Amino acid sequence: MRIRRFPTAGSAGVVAAALVLAGCAGAGGAAGQSDPTLDIATMTFPQSLDPVTAIGGALPFFQAAYDSLVKREPDGAYSPMLATGWTWDTDRTKLSLTLRDDVRFDDGTPFDAAAVKANLERFKASSGANAKWLSGLERVEVVDATRVVLHLDAPDPAYLYYLSDAAGLMANPAAFADAERLKTTPDGTGPYELDAAQTVVGTKWVYRRADDYWGERLPFDGVTMTVFDNETAIVNGLKTGQIDTAVVQDANQQASLEGATTLTTTPVDFDYQGILLFDRAGVVTPELADVRVRQALNHAIDRKTMLEQIRRGKGAVTSQVFGADTVAYDESLDSYYAHDPEKAKRLLAEAGHADGFELKMPRMTSIVSDAIDASLQSDLADVGITLTWVDVDQGDALRRIFQDREFSGFVMNNGQPATDWLAIKDLVLPGTFNVFGYTDETVRSLVPKIQAAQAEDALDELRALNRHLVEDAWFVPFYRMTYALVTDGGVTALPQSGMAVPSLYNYQPTG
């Protein structure tokens, strides 16, 4: 087998990362290599290489070793990968997949419909962060070795997204018997193999090209993903040419890259920052049951000043939670709530709260900086609302927010997925970020129509839902945050729709 186990892990940190960095070959490659290597710097890394745990910014670690059923292109379109084609039935509750017949795992086990069934059932039963994606999967029908049918309990327009992401990563079922094995030893059909001798868990992961890969050869002989605990070190590595590429999120660090003529910067818009309101029925904060109070919150926030002072203008103000890549997105809604303290006061007075009220929210210092703290307290105080922060650590916050339902909302950075239905499942339907299960007549009317159709065929309903969420002030978004995808002269990269970082397939050597 070409998969090799990790050596004893080293410690993470800036010093270790710097030592690793000094040994990187970079996109220029090393003597004897026919293709260059790719060195990616990141602050996100997987706690495990078991694909059921794959999530968000760590997805490239898994894409190196695992193929997915469906490939997601940079613009969000879907292309064949391990599945060569797919069709829905008329009710959109049966998804039929046709599979490749020429792919094998490293021990010779064929990739086939039985492997798909085993992977999807395992993913659904796991405790992974995205296991909920497959909650509606009733059963997986194996028709023959190259055909499988997914039976759903209800239509789910985001299913191809799931199969192009964590849920679609295919591991060797022979590895499932050892619960610990896949945490450190990936066993897939992907374009690279993990080089255990060079990998230091928590600091760097090194992958080498799989010579017997079934698919199109990727243009790098190897990929190294090096983990840092701050962006200053990443920016220094980019400037000195020791790393090839990274996504820089901090606005000050982005500013420090200006004038670096050897680097190319591409804007990436994915996360937005704002207040996610849960308590629209006024369970914890009775005042929030009145739409006028929620609208007053939106008019009280000076989004433009926040964006300039907190993010140096690196972003765009918005009043909607749907991202620009979604069908539901409506550019006119970005500016729906102007900063208007007098209007906010009038709305509060009309709602019977001329003297204001107190809003308590948890403060996680990893998200709520001193600048955000001061800005929100000042803006809300100007209209008579007292914002009281409750300091919580991250682990405690999850329990108090989502289980104990102690707060009416909280400030967070949230991704804007390119798939409309995923945003609706996370933000609108009872569950992840609708912890009180709030709904209303408009939502109950529109959601079934959206659920039963492809997004492009539900344009009117999606736009109507988005406008309703904004007008009814379900949330208090501040701005979309622009990140910088930075590459040196040896590499080009395309941003990935629906992700903060590029897919591994989006990198190319120059020349």
Short mmCIF file of C-alpha atoms in Angstrom, two decimals:
data_model
loop_
_atom_site.label_atom_id
_atom_site.label_comp_id
_atom_site.label_asym_id
_atom_site.label_seq_id
_atom_site.Cartn_x
_atom_site.Cartn_y
_atom_site.Cartn_z
CA MET A 1 0.00 0.00 0.00
CA ARG A 2 1.22 3.49 -0.73
CA ILE A 3 -0.22 4.98 2.47
CA ARG A 4 2.31 5.50 5.22
CA ARG A 5 1.61 6.18 8.89
CA PHE A 6 2.56 9.36 10.73
CA PRO A 7 5.68 9.53 12.84
CA THR A 8 5.43 10.82 16.40
CA ALA A 9 3.81 14.26 16.29
CA GLY A 10 5.77 17.40 17.01
CA SER A 11 4.46 20.53 18.70
CA ALA A 12 2.71 23.31 16.86
CA GLY A 13 3.47 27.01 17.01
CA VAL A 14 5.19 29.85 15.27
CA VAL A 15 8.72 28.66 16.05
CA ALA A 16 8.07 25.16 14.71
CA ALA A 17 6.28 26.57 11.69
CA ALA A 18 9.19 28.88 10.96
CA LEU A 19 11.60 25.95 11.08
CA VAL A 20 9.36 23.98 8.72
CA LEU A 21 9.07 26.96 6.43
CA ALA A 22 12.80 27.26 6.04
CA GLY A 23 12.87 23.82 4.46
CA CYS A 24 10.06 24.35 1.94
CA ALA A 25 11.03 23.94 -1.70
CA GLY A 26 8.34 26.29 -2.97
CA ALA A 27 6.62 26.37 -6.34
CA GLY A 28 9.95 26.49 -8.08
CA GLY A 29 10.39 22.82 -7.19
CA ALA A 30 13.55 20.91 -6.39
CA ALA A 31 16.22 19.23 -8.48
CA GLY A 32 14.96 16.14 -10.28
CA GLN A 33 11.29 17.04 -10.07
CA SER A 34 9.37 17.26 -13.30
CA ASP A 35 6.76 19.55 -11.76
CA PRO A 36 7.01 22.13 -8.98
CA THR A 37 5.71 21.70 -5.46
CA LEU A 38 3.05 23.84 -3.82
CA ASP A 39 3.44 25.33 -0.33
CA ILE A 40 0.23 26.57 1.26
CA ALA A 41 0.15 28.48 4.55
CA THR A 42 -2.95 28.31 6.72
CA MET A 43 -4.24 28.91 10.23
CA THR A 44 -6.84 26.14 9.89
CA PHE A 45 -5.97 22.49 10.18
CA PRO A 46 -7.83 19.20 10.74
CA GLN A 47 -7.94 17.52 14.12
CA SER A 48 -8.31 14.25 12.20
CA LEU A 49 -7.89 13.06 8.61
CA ASP A 50 -11.00 10.89 8.83
CA PRO A 51 -13.21 12.36 6.09
CA VAL A 52 -16.32 12.34 8.29
CA THR A 53 -14.65 15.20 10.20
CA ALA A 54 -13.84 17.33 7.14
CA ILE A 55 -15.09 20.88 7.36
CA GLY A 56 -14.66 24.36 5.92
CA GLY A 57 -11.19 25.77 5.56
CA ALA A 58 -9.57 22.38 6.22
CA LEU A 59 -11.10 20.75 3.14
CA PRO A 60 -7.89 20.92 1.02
CA PHE A 61 -6.16 18.60 3.53
CA PHE A 62 -8.75 15.97 2.57
CA GLN A 63 -8.92 16.76 -1.15
CA ALA A 64 -5.26 15.75 -1.43
CA ALA A 65 -5.97 12.16 -0.35
CA TYR A 66 -9.65 11.68 -1.16
CA ASP A 67 -11.74 12.15 -4.26
CA SER A 68 -15.34 13.25 -3.91
CA LEU A 69 -18.33 11.89 -5.74
CA VAL A 70 -18.90 15.28 -7.38
CA LYS A 71 -16.36 18.01 -8.11
CA ARG A 72 -17.26 21.62 -7.37
CA GLU A 73 -15.75 24.05 -9.84
CA PRO A 74 -14.45 27.51 -8.77
CA ASP A 75 -17.70 29.17 -9.87
CA GLY A 76 -19.80 26.65 -7.91
CA ALA A 77 -20.85 24.51 -10.90
CA TYR A 78 -20.77 20.72 -10.50
CA SER A 79 -18.69 18.36 -12.60
CA PRO A 80 -18.17 14.58 -12.66
CA MET A 81 -15.54 13.03 -10.43
CA LEU A 82 -16.08 9.58 -8.94
CA ALA A 83 -19.67 9.91 -10.13
CA THR A 84 -19.82 10.34 -13.89
CA GLY A 85 -23.43 11.50 -13.95
CA TRP A 86 -26.59 11.98 -11.87
CA THR A 87 -30.32 12.39 -12.32
CA TRP A 88 -33.26 13.27 -10.08
CA ASP A 89 -36.70 11.71 -10.23
CA THR A 90 -39.71 14.00 -10.74
CA ASP A 91 -40.35 14.32 -6.98
CA ARG A 92 -36.68 15.13 -6.36
CA THR A 93 -36.45 12.57 -3.58
CA LYS A 94 -34.38 9.99 -5.50
CA LEU A 95 -30.91 10.89 -6.72
CA SER A 96 -29.39 8.31 -9.07
CA LEU A 97 -25.60 8.28 -9.47
CA THR A 98 -23.55 6.55 -12.15
CA LEU A 99 -20.04 5.69 -10.94
CA ARG A 100 -16.63 5.17 -12.49
CA ASP A 101 -15.67 1.52 -12.98
CA ASP A 102 -11.88 1.96 -13.18
CA VAL A 103 -10.96 3.20 -9.70
CA ARG A 104 -9.45 1.16 -6.87
CA PHE A 105 -8.34 1.84 -3.32
CA ASP A 106 -4.73 1.13 -2.38
CA ASP A 107 -5.34 -2.43 -1.22
CA GLY A 108 -6.94 -3.30 -4.57
CA THR A 109 -10.53 -2.98 -3.35
CA PRO A 110 -12.64 -1.55 -6.16
CA PHE A 111 -14.43 1.72 -5.69
CA ASP A 112 -18.06 0.83 -6.40
CA ALA A 113 -21.65 1.35 -5.30
CA ALA A 114 -21.08 -0.71 -2.15
CA ALA A 115 -18.28 1.65 -1.15
CA VAL A 116 -20.56 4.66 -1.72
CA LYS A 117 -23.26 3.10 0.44
CA ALA A 118 -20.79 2.34 3.24
CA ASN A 119 -19.33 5.87 3.18
CA LEU A 120 -22.65 7.71 3.13
CA GLU A 121 -24.15 5.60 5.90
CA ARG A 122 -21.04 6.07 8.02
CA PHE A 123 -21.05 9.83 7.42
CA LYS A 124 -24.70 10.12 8.43
CA ALA A 125 -24.13 8.10 11.62
CA SER A 126 -20.99 10.03 12.61
CA SER A 127 -20.60 12.86 15.08
CA GLY A 128 -18.96 15.05 12.43
CA ALA A 129 -19.95 18.70 12.22
CA ASN A 130 -21.70 18.16 8.88
CA ALA A 131 -23.36 14.81 9.57
CA LYS A 132 -26.65 16.71 9.68
CA TRP A 133 -26.41 17.19 5.92
CA LEU A 134 -27.47 13.58 5.41
CA SER A 135 -30.17 13.51 8.09
CA GLY A 136 -32.81 13.18 5.37
CA LEU A 137 -31.11 10.20 3.71
CA GLU A 138 -33.51 7.29 4.21
CA ARG A 139 -31.50 4.60 2.47
CA VAL A 140 -28.85 3.97 -0.16
CA GLU A 141 -29.90 1.50 -2.84
CA VAL A 142 -27.15 -0.41 -4.64
CA VAL A 143 -28.46 -1.18 -8.14
CA ASP A 144 -25.22 -2.72 -9.38
CA ALA A 145 -21.50 -1.98 -9.09
CA THR A 146 -21.72 1.32 -10.96
CA ARG A 147 -25.19 2.55 -10.02
CA VAL A 148 -26.55 3.75 -6.72
CA VAL A 149 -29.77 5.54 -5.76
CA LEU A 150 -30.04 7.86 -2.76
CA HIS A 151 -33.56 7.85 -1.31
CA LEU A 152 -34.42 11.05 0.60
CA ASP A 153 -37.33 11.67 2.95
CA ALA A 154 -37.88 15.08 1.32
CA PRO A 155 -36.37 17.15 -1.50
CA ASP A 156 -33.03 18.75 -0.68
CA PRO A 157 -31.69 21.18 -3.32
CA ALA A 158 -28.22 21.22 -1.72
CA TYR A 159 -27.46 17.54 -2.22
CA LEU A 160 -24.90 17.95 -4.99
CA TYR A 161 -23.16 20.47 -2.76
CA TYR A 162 -22.91 17.89 0.02
CA LEU A 163 -21.53 15.29 -2.40
CA SER A 164 -18.90 17.77 -3.63
CA ASP A 165 -17.88 18.50 -0.04
CA ALA A 166 -17.29 16.46 3.12
CA ALA A 167 -20.18 14.04 2.60
CA GLY A 168 -18.87 13.07 -0.84
CA LEU A 169 -15.30 12.18 0.18
CA MET A 170 -14.84 8.46 -0.43
CA ALA A 171 -12.65 6.39 1.90
CA ASN A 172 -11.82 2.70 1.69
CA PRO A 173 -14.49 0.79 3.65
CA ALA A 174 -11.80 -1.71 4.64
CA ALA A 175 -10.41 1.00 6.93
CA PHE A 176 -13.66 1.46 8.86
CA ALA A 177 -13.07 -1.49 11.18
CA ASP A 178 -10.24 0.37 12.94
CA ALA A 179 -11.87 3.47 14.42
CA GLU A 180 -8.54 5.22 14.96
CA ARG A 181 -6.84 4.43 11.69
CA LEU A 182 -8.29 7.10 9.44
CA LYS A 183 -7.52 9.84 11.96
CA THR A 184 -3.87 9.62 10.99
CA THR A 185 -3.77 7.46 7.86
CA PRO A 186 -5.88 8.60 4.93
CA ASP A 187 -7.06 5.76 2.70
CA GLY A 188 -8.75 7.12 -0.38
CA THR A 189 -8.36 7.30 -4.15
CA GLY A 190 -7.03 10.88 -4.28
CA PRO A 191 -4.27 12.50 -6.32
CA TYR A 192 -1.72 12.54 -3.47
CA GLU A 193 -0.48 10.30 -0.69
CA LEU A 194 0.51 11.50 2.76
CA ASP A 195 4.26 11.50 3.36
CA ALA A 196 4.42 10.43 7.01
CA ALA A 197 8.19 10.84 7.22
CA GLN A 198 7.94 14.56 6.44
CA THR A 199 4.62 15.30 8.17
CA VAL A 200 4.60 16.84 11.65
CA VAL A 201 1.06 16.76 13.00
CA GLY A 202 -0.07 20.20 14.11
CA THR A 203 2.63 21.98 12.11
CA LYS A 204 2.80 20.67 8.55
CA TRP A 205 1.26 18.03 6.35
CA VAL A 206 3.26 16.85 3.34
CA TYR A 207 1.69 15.06 0.40
CA ARG A 208 3.45 13.44 -2.58
CA ARG A 209 1.92 12.66 -5.94
CA ALA A 210 0.25 9.26 -6.25
CA ASP A 211 1.86 7.74 -9.32
CA ASP A 212 -1.08 5.43 -9.99
CA TYR A 213 -3.80 8.07 -9.68
CA TRP A 214 -6.73 7.25 -11.95
CA GLY A 215 -7.64 10.85 -12.85
CA GLU A 216 -6.11 13.89 -14.45
CA ARG A 217 -2.62 14.55 -13.13
CA LEU A 218 -2.52 17.67 -10.94
CA PRO A 219 0.31 20.07 -11.85
CA PHE A 220 2.34 19.77 -8.63
CA ASP A 221 4.61 16.90 -7.62
CA GLY A 222 3.81 17.58 -3.99
CA VAL A 223 1.78 19.79 -1.69
CA THR A 224 2.79 21.02 1.75
CA MET A 225 0.28 22.67 4.07
CA THR A 226 2.00 24.55 6.87
CA VAL A 227 0.06 25.76 9.91
CA PHE A 228 0.71 29.07 11.66
CA ASP A 229 -0.93 30.55 14.72
CA ASN A 230 -0.84 34.16 13.49
CA GLU A 231 -1.04 35.97 10.18
CA THR A 232 2.04 38.10 10.78
CA ALA A 233 4.22 35.03 10.25
CA ILE A 234 2.22 34.09 7.15
CA VAL A 235 2.63 37.54 5.64
CA ASN A 236 6.36 37.51 6.36
CA GLY A 237 6.63 34.13 4.64
CA LEU A 238 4.81 35.45 1.59
CA LYS A 239 6.99 38.54 1.39
CA THR A 240 10.22 36.56 1.62
CA GLY A 241 9.10 33.94 -0.90
CA GLN A 242 9.22 31.05 1.57
CA ILE A 243 5.60 30.09 0.96
CA ASP A 244 3.61 30.19 -2.25
CA THR A 245 0.09 31.10 -1.23
CA ALA A 246 -2.28 31.88 1.64
CA VAL A 247 -5.59 33.54 2.37
CA VAL A 248 -5.05 36.59 4.59
CA GLN A 249 -8.13 37.63 6.56
CA ASP A 250 -6.97 40.39 8.89
CA ALA A 251 -7.42 43.83 7.35
CA ASN A 252 -4.22 45.23 8.87
CA GLN A 253 -2.19 42.33 7.52
CA GLN A 254 -3.77 42.83 4.10
CA ALA A 255 -2.71 46.48 4.24
CA SER A 256 0.86 45.44 5.01
CA LEU A 257 0.96 43.52 1.72
CA GLU A 258 0.26 46.60 -0.35
CA GLY A 259 3.25 47.48 -2.48
CA ALA A 260 4.65 43.93 -2.48
CA THR A 261 5.28 43.78 -6.23
CA THR A 262 6.20 40.08 -6.27
CA LEU A 263 2.79 39.06 -4.92
CA THR A 264 -0.63 38.90 -6.51
CA THR A 265 -3.74 39.55 -4.42
CA THR A 266 -7.22 38.38 -5.39
CA PRO A 267 -10.24 39.46 -3.29
CA VAL A 268 -12.31 36.73 -1.64
CA ASP A 269 -15.77 37.49 -0.23
CA PHE A 270 -17.16 34.69 1.90
CA ASP A 271 -17.75 35.54 5.56
CA TYR A 272 -20.04 38.23 6.84
CA GLN A 273 -20.07 39.66 10.33
CA GLY A 274 -23.19 40.61 12.22
CA ILE A 275 -25.65 39.83 14.99
CA LEU A 276 -27.51 36.56 14.54
CA LEU A 277 -30.82 37.15 16.26
CA PHE A 278 -32.56 34.01 17.52
CA ASP A 279 -35.21 35.43 19.78
CA ARG A 280 -37.70 36.86 17.31
CA ALA A 281 -40.59 35.66 19.51
CA GLY A 282 -39.22 37.49 22.56
CA VAL A 283 -38.62 34.41 24.72
CA VAL A 284 -35.53 35.82 26.45
CA THR A 285 -35.77 39.48 25.42
CA PRO A 286 -39.50 40.29 25.12
CA GLU A 287 -38.87 43.53 23.23
CA LEU A 288 -37.51 41.60 20.22
CA ALA A 289 -40.92 40.10 19.47
CA ASP A 290 -41.87 43.44 17.90
CA VAL A 291 -40.51 43.79 14.36
CA ARG A 292 -40.09 47.52 14.91
CA VAL A 293 -37.54 46.84 17.66
CA ARG A 294 -35.55 44.55 15.37
CA GLN A 295 -35.69 47.17 12.63
CA ALA A 296 -34.50 49.79 15.12
CA LEU A 297 -31.46 47.64 15.88
CA ASN A 298 -30.63 47.60 12.19
CA HIS A 299 -31.04 51.36 11.76
CA ALA A 300 -28.92 52.01 14.87
CA ILE A 301 -25.80 50.34 13.47
CA ASP A 302 -23.35 52.56 11.60
CA ARG A 303 -22.13 49.89 9.20
CA LYS A 304 -19.98 52.16 7.04
CA THR A 305 -18.03 53.53 9.98
CA MET A 306 -17.58 50.04 11.41
CA LEU A 307 -16.26 48.77 8.10
CA GLU A 308 -13.80 51.64 7.74
CA GLN A 309 -12.54 51.63 11.31
CA ILE A 310 -12.54 47.90 12.02
CA ARG A 311 -11.64 46.47 8.62
CA ARG A 312 -9.98 49.40 6.81
CA GLY A 313 -12.80 49.24 4.27
CA LYS A 314 -11.95 45.63 3.34
CA GLY A 315 -15.49 44.51 2.63
CA ALA A 316 -18.95 45.77 1.74
CA VAL A 317 -21.81 46.80 4.01
CA THR A 318 -24.90 44.62 3.80
CA SER A 319 -28.30 44.11 5.34
CA GLN A 320 -28.77 40.57 3.97
CA VAL A 321 -27.34 37.20 4.94
CA PHE A 322 -27.42 35.68 1.45
CA GLY A 323 -24.10 35.96 -0.37
CA ALA A 324 -23.51 37.43 -3.80
CA ASP A 325 -23.09 33.95 -5.34
CA THR A 326 -26.57 32.81 -4.37
CA VAL A 327 -29.72 33.02 -6.46
CA ALA A 328 -31.50 34.78 -3.59
CA TYR A 329 -28.99 37.64 -3.47
CA ASP A 330 -30.46 41.07 -4.24
CA GLU A 331 -27.94 43.89 -4.50
CA SER A 332 -30.53 46.49 -3.51
CA LEU A 333 -30.90 44.84 -0.10
CA ASP A 334 -27.27 45.52 0.83
CA SER A 335 -28.21 49.12 1.63
CA TYR A 336 -31.74 48.48 2.95
CA TYR A 337 -30.98 49.69 6.48
CA ALA A 338 -29.31 53.10 6.43
CA HIS A 339 -27.69 54.39 9.61
CA ASP A 340 -30.59 56.45 10.99
CA PRO A 341 -30.60 56.84 14.80
CA GLU A 342 -33.64 59.13 14.74
CA LYS A 343 -35.68 56.56 12.82
CA ALA A 344 -34.50 53.90 15.25
CA LYS A 345 -35.73 56.01 18.17
CA ARG A 346 -39.11 56.54 16.50
CA LEU A 347 -39.52 52.82 15.89
CA LEU A 348 -38.67 52.05 19.51
CA ALA A 349 -41.16 54.66 20.69
CA GLU A 350 -43.89 53.26 18.43
CA ALA A 351 -43.21 49.83 19.91
CA GLY A 352 -43.63 51.24 23.43
CA HIS A 353 -39.94 51.32 24.32
CA ALA A 354 -39.10 55.00 24.17
CA ASP A 355 -36.94 54.55 27.26
CA GLY A 356 -35.01 51.76 25.58
CA PHE A 357 -34.23 48.29 26.91
CA GLU A 358 -31.29 46.03 27.74
CA LEU A 359 -29.86 43.52 25.26
CA LYS A 360 -27.48 40.89 26.65
CA MET A 361 -25.12 39.07 24.33
CA PRO A 362 -22.19 36.73 24.88
CA ARG A 363 -18.76 38.10 24.09
CA MET A 364 -16.24 35.72 22.60
CA THR A 365 -12.99 37.65 22.32
CA SER A 366 -11.94 35.62 19.27
CA ILE A 367 -14.74 37.40 17.37
CA VAL A 368 -15.77 40.48 19.36
CA SER A 369 -12.72 42.74 19.43
CA ASP A 370 -12.49 45.83 21.60
CA ALA A 371 -13.29 47.90 18.51
CA ILE A 372 -16.47 45.94 17.77
CA ASP A 373 -17.43 46.09 21.45
CA ALA A 374 -17.06 49.86 21.61
CA SER A 375 -18.73 50.51 18.26
CA LEU A 376 -21.85 48.47 19.00
CA GLN A 377 -22.22 49.79 22.53
CA SER A 378 -21.95 53.37 21.29
CA ASP A 379 -24.35 52.94 18.36
CA LEU A 380 -27.00 51.20 20.44
CA ALA A 381 -26.65 53.60 23.35
CA ASP A 382 -27.34 56.47 20.95
CA VAL A 383 -30.87 55.13 20.45
CA GLY A 384 -31.45 54.09 24.08
CA ILE A 385 -30.51 50.41 23.95
CA THR A 386 -28.11 49.18 26.62
CA LEU A 387 -25.82 46.46 25.28
CA THR A 388 -24.48 44.27 28.07
CA TRP A 389 -21.69 41.88 27.20
CA VAL A 390 -21.37 38.57 29.04
CA ASP A 391 -17.82 37.23 28.80
CA VAL A 392 -17.79 33.54 27.87
CA ASP A 393 -15.12 31.19 26.61
CA GLN A 394 -15.76 29.40 23.35
CA GLY A 395 -16.69 26.02 24.80
CA ASP A 396 -18.98 27.57 27.40
CA ALA A 397 -20.55 29.81 24.76
CA LEU A 398 -21.66 26.86 22.63
CA ARG A 399 -23.52 25.33 25.56
CA ARG A 400 -25.06 28.58 26.78
CA ILE A 401 -26.11 29.76 23.31
CA PHE A 402 -27.29 26.58 21.61
CA GLN A 403 -28.29 24.27 24.45
CA ASP A 404 -29.34 26.48 27.35
CA ARG A 405 -30.64 29.18 24.97
CA GLU A 406 -29.59 31.85 27.42
CA PHE A 407 -29.13 34.65 24.88
CA SER A 408 -31.26 36.29 22.21
CA GLY A 409 -28.40 36.39 19.71
CA PHE A 410 -24.68 36.87 19.36
CA VAL A 411 -22.07 38.48 17.14
CA MET A 412 -20.34 36.06 14.84
CA ASN A 413 -18.56 35.63 11.54
CA ASN A 414 -20.62 33.37 9.32
CA GLY A 415 -19.90 32.01 5.87
CA GLN A 416 -22.22 32.81 2.98
CA PRO A 417 -22.45 29.50 1.10
CA ALA A 418 -23.06 29.58 -2.62
CA THR A 419 -25.97 27.17 -2.17
CA ASP A 420 -29.23 28.88 -1.25
CA TRP A 421 -30.79 25.85 0.42
CA LEU A 422 -27.81 25.35 2.73
CA ALA A 423 -28.17 28.95 3.92
CA ILE A 424 -31.89 28.39 4.49
CA LYS A 425 -31.26 25.17 6.45
CA ASP A 426 -28.67 26.86 8.66
CA LEU A 427 -30.36 30.21 9.23
CA VAL A 428 -34.09 29.98 8.57
CA LEU A 429 -35.31 26.49 9.42
CA PRO A 430 -35.37 25.40 13.08
CA GLY A 431 -31.96 24.11 14.01
CA THR A 432 -28.40 25.36 13.74
CA PHE A 433 -28.86 29.15 13.96
CA ASN A 434 -32.59 29.23 14.65
CA VAL A 435 -32.30 27.76 18.11
CA PHE A 436 -35.76 28.91 19.22
CA GLY A 437 -37.37 27.41 16.11
CA TYR A 438 -39.03 30.68 15.13
CA THR A 439 -40.99 30.87 11.89
CA ASP A 440 -43.82 32.88 10.36
CA GLU A 441 -46.50 32.59 7.68
CA THR A 442 -44.34 33.97 4.86
CA VAL A 443 -41.54 31.51 5.56
CA ARG A 444 -43.98 28.60 5.84
CA SER A 445 -45.42 29.56 2.45
CA LEU A 446 -42.18 30.07 0.53
CA VAL A 447 -39.86 27.38 1.87
CA PRO A 448 -41.73 24.31 0.50
CA LYS A 449 -41.75 25.84 -2.98
CA ILE A 450 -38.00 26.52 -2.76
CA GLN A 451 -37.30 23.06 -1.40
CA ALA A 452 -39.06 21.30 -4.26
CA ALA A 453 -37.14 23.00 -7.07
CA GLN A 454 -33.67 23.79 -8.32
CA ALA A 455 -32.57 27.21 -7.13
CA GLU A 456 -32.66 28.64 -10.67
CA ASP A 457 -36.32 27.57 -10.96
CA ALA A 458 -37.26 29.20 -7.65
CA LEU A 459 -35.82 32.65 -8.33
CA ASP A 460 -38.97 34.57 -7.41
CA GLU A 461 -39.51 32.60 -4.21
CA LEU A 462 -35.88 32.91 -3.13
CA ARG A 463 -35.80 36.64 -3.74
CA ALA A 464 -39.12 37.03 -1.89
CA LEU A 465 -37.78 35.06 1.07
CA ASN A 466 -34.60 37.13 1.19
CA ARG A 467 -36.54 40.40 1.09
CA HIS A 468 -38.87 39.16 3.82
CA LEU A 469 -35.97 38.23 6.11
CA VAL A 470 -34.49 41.70 5.62
CA GLU A 471 -37.71 43.65 6.00
CA ASP A 472 -38.78 41.60 9.01
CA ALA A 473 -35.29 42.10 10.49
CA TRP A 474 -34.53 38.48 11.26
CA PHE A 475 -30.85 39.38 11.52
CA VAL A 476 -28.52 42.36 11.95
CA PRO A 477 -25.70 41.89 9.41
CA PHE A 478 -22.90 44.50 9.39
CA TYR A 479 -20.76 43.78 6.32
CA ARG A 480 -19.28 41.11 4.11
CA MET A 481 -15.58 40.77 4.83
CA THR A 482 -13.12 40.79 1.93
CA TYR A 483 -10.13 38.50 2.40
CA ALA A 484 -7.01 38.41 0.25
CA LEU A 485 -5.98 35.31 -1.69
CA VAL A 486 -2.25 35.94 -2.05
CA THR A 487 0.05 34.09 -4.45
CA ASP A 488 3.70 34.54 -5.36
CA GLY A 489 5.09 34.72 -8.89
CA GLY A 490 5.20 30.95 -9.29
CA VAL A 491 1.55 30.17 -8.60
CA THR A 492 -1.88 31.31 -9.72
CA ALA A 493 -5.11 30.49 -7.87
CA LEU A 494 -8.83 30.96 -8.27
CA PRO A 495 -11.14 31.64 -5.32
CA GLN A 496 -13.67 28.91 -4.62
CA SER A 497 -17.33 29.82 -4.57
CA GLY A 498 -18.79 28.79 -1.21
CA MET A 499 -15.43 28.51 0.56
CA ALA A 500 -13.07 30.94 2.28
CA VAL A 501 -10.06 29.13 0.77
CA PRO A 502 -9.52 27.72 -2.72
CA SER A 503 -10.08 24.06 -3.45
CA LEU A 504 -6.84 22.20 -3.99
CA TYR A 505 -7.77 21.89 -7.68
CA ASN A 506 -7.78 25.69 -8.12
CA TYR A 507 -3.97 26.16 -8.08
CA GLN A 508 -1.74 26.24 -11.15
CA PRO A 509 1.98 26.92 -11.60
CA THR A 510 2.82 29.91 -13.77
CA GLY A 511 4.75 29.50 -16.97
#
